[in-house]
Every structure is written in C-alpha cells, then in structure tokens.
C-alpha cells in the first residue's frame, strides 16, 4: 500500500523534504507538535521537557521493546503558532549528528492540512545513514498514529 | 595579502567550512565566543542576550554607519567549554534563512589554537547569496579583531 507520508531525498544532497496531508485542522495538527500530552500519545515517548516557544528547547525519551531508553533533544529557533517550528534535533549517543528541521503547516480547508518538513543534515553521508534505517516506514507509521490519536480530540 | 581565515565553499553544496589559526590559547579563543563583554569588543555588537550553555540562546545587535540597527539571534544546541558550540544563526529580516553552525576549537600548543566552523544553509542558493556579500573579507577582518582584542586579555 502506498505510504501517505512522502519523502523526497535528492541524490547527493544533505537534506530531505517530507510531506504529509492530514484530515485534521491546522490547529489540531500544530497541537500534535506543541503540546506535551499530545506528543506523548502519538509518538509513544515520555516528554522530559518541551518549551514550545521561540528560543525554547525539548527532550524526549523512548523505551524500546527490550527496555532500553533512548533520548533525543533539541532547541527551538522559531515558533509561530499554527504555521512554523524551526528546531534542531539530535538522537543522543548515535552517529547521526545534529539536524536542523523546518516544520511548516498550512490548511487546505478547515478539516485538512499539510505538513512540510525540511530536514538538513551535517553531511550527505549522515543523511544517507538515516535513510538506511526503517525511516520511511517509521515516519509514515508515526504520522498514521498522529492522525488517529489527534482525530479523537476533535 | 593572503587572508588568514580560509573559506572552503564546495560547488553545489549547502555548506561552508571556515578555518583559522589564532595566536591564542584555546581557553582565550573560547572566551571570545562565550563571554558577552569579549564578544562585544571584537564583534562591535551589543549583546542583548547570550546564554552560553546547552539549550541556551543569544541575540546580538549591530548598528551600521548610517545608524540602522541589525539584529541576529539563535539557539545553542550544544556547549562544551573550550571545545565546541553547536548553534543556529539568523540575520533577522534578511532573505538568508536560518543556519546551523558547528564551532570546534582545539589547541595546537599552549599559545596557539585552531577554529573550525562548519556552517549549513537551508539551500545551496542561500549559501551562494551569502558568498556574494563581502563575506570572506568580513569574517577575516572580524577574526583579526578577535586576535587583537583577545591578545590584550592575556
């Protein structure tokens, strides 16, 4: 089945563009990234810190099926409600480096919205390592969860 | 005269690597980026905010010869004393976008140190626009000022 979340990885570039359309208002979509309780539900992570504001920061923790904990964190460069989050992202204790991420959302109509994620890596090699992970399936699955969980908040 | 600050801009990439050697201990070099009073002296900027720590942030302001004020700001993803600063950078109200910057320093010997700046742009086009500015001369001049100002703190 075709995945709803599309990934555009141009050869030789150190960036990705990821897009998805949701059957959610842009206000609900934005809450999915900005509000700790909602982030925890669809990402399945513990939110250790999430300051959703310009010059804020965050740290999340996941626990894998073996019980190992993995943390990731970053700083929020810009935060424009219902429109844009510019932030850094790092999986701690991995070789994937630090990424710069631009999330932009806009509404198609009152019940549909688009998410555009532009992710920039330290190098082409690091981006390509990320793509070797089950990355496309993982993010599509996560976005399906987002749709499902946030729909119930309507 | 050859500039001491070297810029490596590979064709078609959205990044720059900038290197410079200073006749300064790594401790003094690091202070030049971490301590507000010293930043103000060599950069000629007013430091509105500088939280030199992991998940900190900063905002600086310069005044041009015509009296116009220009601000730039960013968030600090990582801060490792005398070794590394990973941060975002944005010139406010310009089309140059947000950059991700990795500053790394190490000592050649007790009185000399190297600075390596890896700067990643949102796009190749934005990087190339930055290179059309008197960028190479500007950063070399700023690093000369850094050397001069910080030498006096010895």
XYZ file of C-alpha atoms in Angstrom:
308
model
C 0.000 0.000 0.000
C 1.271 3.426 -0.858
C 2.530 5.387 2.125
C 0.787 8.680 2.808
C 3.946 10.355 4.089
C 6.212 11.150 1.135
C 9.975 11.511 1.394
C 11.984 13.337 -1.233
C 15.703 12.505 -0.938
C 17.569 14.065 -3.813
C 20.811 12.238 -4.709
C 23.957 13.810 -3.282
C 22.148 16.341 -1.078
C 22.385 16.720 2.712
C 18.662 17.324 3.128
C 15.257 15.653 2.963
C 11.812 17.024 2.290
C 8.967 15.111 3.930
C 5.312 15.897 3.235
C 2.000 14.610 4.526
C -1.613 15.634 4.323
C -3.799 15.135 7.384
C -7.558 15.044 7.839
C -7.154 17.496 10.684
C -7.490 21.255 11.055
C -4.165 23.058 11.090
C -4.834 23.977 14.745
C -5.098 20.298 15.730
C -2.087 19.338 13.624
C 0.003 22.011 15.288
C -1.047 20.904 18.784
C 0.360 17.452 17.930
C 3.854 19.002 17.896
C 3.416 21.693 20.531
C 1.531 20.114 23.447
C 3.387 17.599 25.633
C 0.373 15.361 26.430
C -0.457 15.002 22.727
C 3.172 14.435 21.686
C 3.366 11.619 24.257
C 0.241 9.926 22.893
C 1.149 9.692 19.210
C 4.934 9.461 19.482
C 4.819 7.000 22.370
C 7.565 8.985 24.085
C 7.944 10.484 27.512
C 8.297 14.253 27.234
C 11.015 15.248 29.691
C 10.901 18.885 28.535
C 9.008 20.781 25.828
C 9.093 24.568 25.800
C 7.055 25.360 22.676
C 8.272 28.912 22.088
C 10.994 30.878 20.332
C 14.335 30.021 21.989
C 12.765 27.115 23.861
C 14.049 23.541 23.961
C 12.894 19.946 24.362
C 13.998 16.484 25.398
C 12.027 13.280 24.801
C 12.687 9.697 25.884
C 11.541 6.453 24.276
C 11.818 2.948 25.658
C 12.396 0.171 23.131
C 10.875 -3.331 23.367
C 13.997 -4.539 25.246
C 13.536 -1.815 27.853
C 16.473 0.327 26.690
C 15.913 4.056 26.914
C 16.769 6.408 24.036
C 16.735 10.168 24.363
C 16.603 12.923 21.810
C 16.722 16.652 22.284
C 16.990 19.987 20.560
C 16.457 23.738 20.676
C 13.596 25.696 19.123
C 14.871 28.557 16.982
C 11.446 29.807 15.891
C 7.879 29.017 16.896
C 4.921 30.525 15.030
C 1.618 29.039 16.186
C -0.227 27.007 13.523
C 2.457 27.888 10.960
C 6.036 27.026 11.693
C 8.552 25.409 14.018
C 12.293 25.671 13.302
C 14.316 23.461 15.598
C 17.410 21.306 15.976
C 17.139 17.552 16.551
C 19.642 15.044 17.870
C 19.308 11.376 18.768
C 21.646 11.192 21.745
C 24.542 8.693 21.622
C 24.141 7.902 17.933
C 26.388 8.771 14.974
C 23.632 10.685 13.129
C 24.730 14.151 14.260
C 22.607 17.237 14.738
C 19.865 18.160 12.272
C 18.143 21.445 11.536
C 14.421 20.963 10.929
C 11.832 23.292 9.441
C 8.233 22.224 10.062
C 5.631 24.224 8.192
C 1.900 23.663 8.207
C -0.987 25.217 6.376
C -4.641 24.477 5.940
C -6.089 23.044 2.748
C -9.545 23.709 4.192
C -10.948 23.786 7.713
C -10.644 19.994 8.109
C -7.482 19.266 6.169
C -3.921 20.475 6.484
C -0.492 19.918 5.017
C 2.758 19.347 6.854
C 6.062 20.131 5.152
C 9.244 19.039 6.937
C 12.597 20.200 5.573
C 15.433 18.418 7.365
C 19.087 19.400 6.927
C 21.926 17.086 7.956
C 25.588 17.688 8.818
C 26.619 15.733 5.745
C 25.315 13.733 2.806
C 26.765 10.607 4.442
C 24.806 11.142 7.663
C 21.584 11.714 5.745
C 22.160 8.512 3.822
C 22.801 6.577 7.047
C 19.437 7.799 8.381
C 17.776 6.575 5.183
C 19.176 3.078 5.811
C 17.094 2.893 8.980
C 13.447 1.882 8.544
C 12.949 5.633 8.345
C 10.225 5.981 5.700
C 8.066 3.285 7.278
C 8.712 4.689 10.764
C 7.667 8.226 9.982
C 4.635 7.071 7.977
C 3.577 4.882 10.893
C 4.081 7.760 13.331
C 2.011 10.094 11.165
C -0.755 7.458 10.966
C -0.721 7.378 14.772
C -0.845 11.193 14.852
C -3.932 11.161 12.584
C -5.620 8.513 14.719
C -4.836 9.989 18.133
C -5.500 13.621 17.261
C -8.777 12.823 15.418
C -10.200 11.750 18.765
C -9.518 15.228 20.193
C -11.851 16.849 17.665
C 47.804 39.882 1.169
C 46.583 36.389 1.839
C 43.709 36.196 4.298
C 44.346 34.146 7.420
C 40.748 32.943 7.620
C 40.154 30.318 4.939
C 36.770 29.545 3.449
C 36.065 26.283 1.680
C 32.876 26.527 -0.424
C 32.467 23.372 -2.457
C 30.441 23.871 -5.655
C 26.801 22.825 -5.395
C 26.842 22.242 -1.613
C 24.709 23.963 1.026
C 27.567 24.295 3.486
C 30.814 26.133 4.145
C 33.875 25.192 6.144
C 35.783 28.127 7.625
C 39.123 27.686 9.384
C 41.501 29.998 11.197
C 44.521 29.632 13.405
C 44.949 32.065 16.276
C 47.945 33.005 18.411
C 45.787 32.453 21.473
C 45.304 29.623 23.938
C 42.154 27.615 23.303
C 40.776 28.949 26.602
C 41.091 32.565 25.394
C 39.720 31.714 21.951
C 36.685 30.087 23.516
C 36.020 33.077 25.790
C 35.792 35.220 22.628
C 32.589 33.349 21.713
C 31.213 32.640 25.183
C 31.638 35.833 27.236
C 29.363 38.798 26.426
C 31.900 41.555 27.224
C 34.511 39.988 24.954
C 32.019 39.289 22.130
C 31.011 42.965 22.244
C 34.621 44.119 21.947
C 35.729 42.177 18.886
C 32.408 41.907 17.054
C 31.446 45.514 17.734
C 27.937 44.350 18.613
C 25.685 44.943 21.554
C 24.925 41.621 23.254
C 21.206 41.685 24.099
C 21.302 38.094 25.351
C 23.966 35.356 25.499
C 23.301 32.220 27.498
C 26.464 30.207 26.847
C 25.145 26.767 27.768
C 23.386 23.741 26.312
C 19.832 24.812 25.314
C 20.719 28.480 25.765
C 20.155 31.264 23.242
C 21.511 34.625 22.131
C 20.609 37.854 20.395
C 23.110 40.489 19.220
C 22.585 43.917 17.670
C 24.868 45.907 15.396
C 24.489 49.496 14.291
C 25.688 50.321 10.779
C 27.449 53.589 9.793
C 24.048 55.100 8.858
C 22.692 54.349 12.330
C 20.423 51.468 11.240
C 20.203 48.603 13.697
C 20.525 44.969 12.604
C 19.804 42.051 14.892
C 20.750 38.415 14.728
C 19.810 35.587 17.019
C 19.909 31.858 17.549
C 19.701 28.928 19.936
C 22.587 26.938 21.382
C 22.104 23.199 20.866
C 25.366 22.145 22.496
C 28.038 23.916 24.506
C 31.254 22.143 25.541
C 33.729 24.524 27.146
C 36.959 25.045 25.158
C 35.814 22.502 22.564
C 32.530 23.025 20.818
C 29.481 25.208 20.264
C 26.614 23.989 18.069
C 24.075 26.727 17.411
C 21.609 28.206 14.961
C 22.163 31.650 13.438
C 19.771 34.033 11.713
C 20.204 37.590 10.493
C 16.759 38.983 11.243
C 14.756 40.498 8.361
C 17.071 39.221 5.636
C 16.477 36.516 2.995
C 19.433 34.394 4.174
C 17.374 31.976 6.274
C 18.450 30.035 9.330
C 21.861 28.372 9.514
C 23.172 25.533 11.646
C 26.716 26.208 12.841
C 29.298 23.912 14.398
C 32.221 25.717 16.008
C 35.049 23.481 17.127
C 38.311 24.562 18.679
C 41.454 22.775 19.713
C 44.899 23.727 20.810
C 47.949 23.400 18.603
C 50.080 24.206 21.649
C 49.504 26.285 24.782
C 49.654 29.568 22.837
C 48.044 28.614 19.551
C 44.651 27.211 18.657
C 42.533 26.302 15.659
C 38.954 27.250 14.983
C 36.853 25.138 12.624
C 33.422 26.485 11.653
C 31.064 24.244 9.709
C 28.039 26.219 8.551
C 24.988 24.588 6.944
C 22.420 26.601 4.998
C 18.779 25.961 4.108
C 19.738 25.740 0.439
C 22.641 25.997 -1.986
C 21.079 29.231 -3.304
C 21.078 30.866 0.125
C 24.677 29.871 0.747
C 25.646 31.364 -2.592
C 23.807 34.612 -1.777
C 25.822 34.874 1.444
C 29.034 34.401 -0.551
C 28.082 37.407 -2.727
C 28.321 39.613 0.350
C 31.807 40.809 1.321
C 31.718 37.696 3.465
C 35.303 36.408 3.217
C 36.786 39.838 3.884
C 34.278 40.461 6.688
C 34.990 37.295 8.603
C 38.750 37.645 8.128
C 38.560 41.212 9.434
C 36.448 40.092 12.398
C 38.926 37.323 13.230
C 41.803 39.834 13.026
C 39.893 41.967 15.553
C 39.352 38.890 17.727
C 43.099 38.183 17.707
C 43.917 41.809 18.552
C 41.308 42.306 21.277
C 41.738 38.957 22.998
C 45.568 39.146 22.936
C 45.292 42.069 25.322
C 43.457 39.891 27.850
C 46.454 37.568 28.166
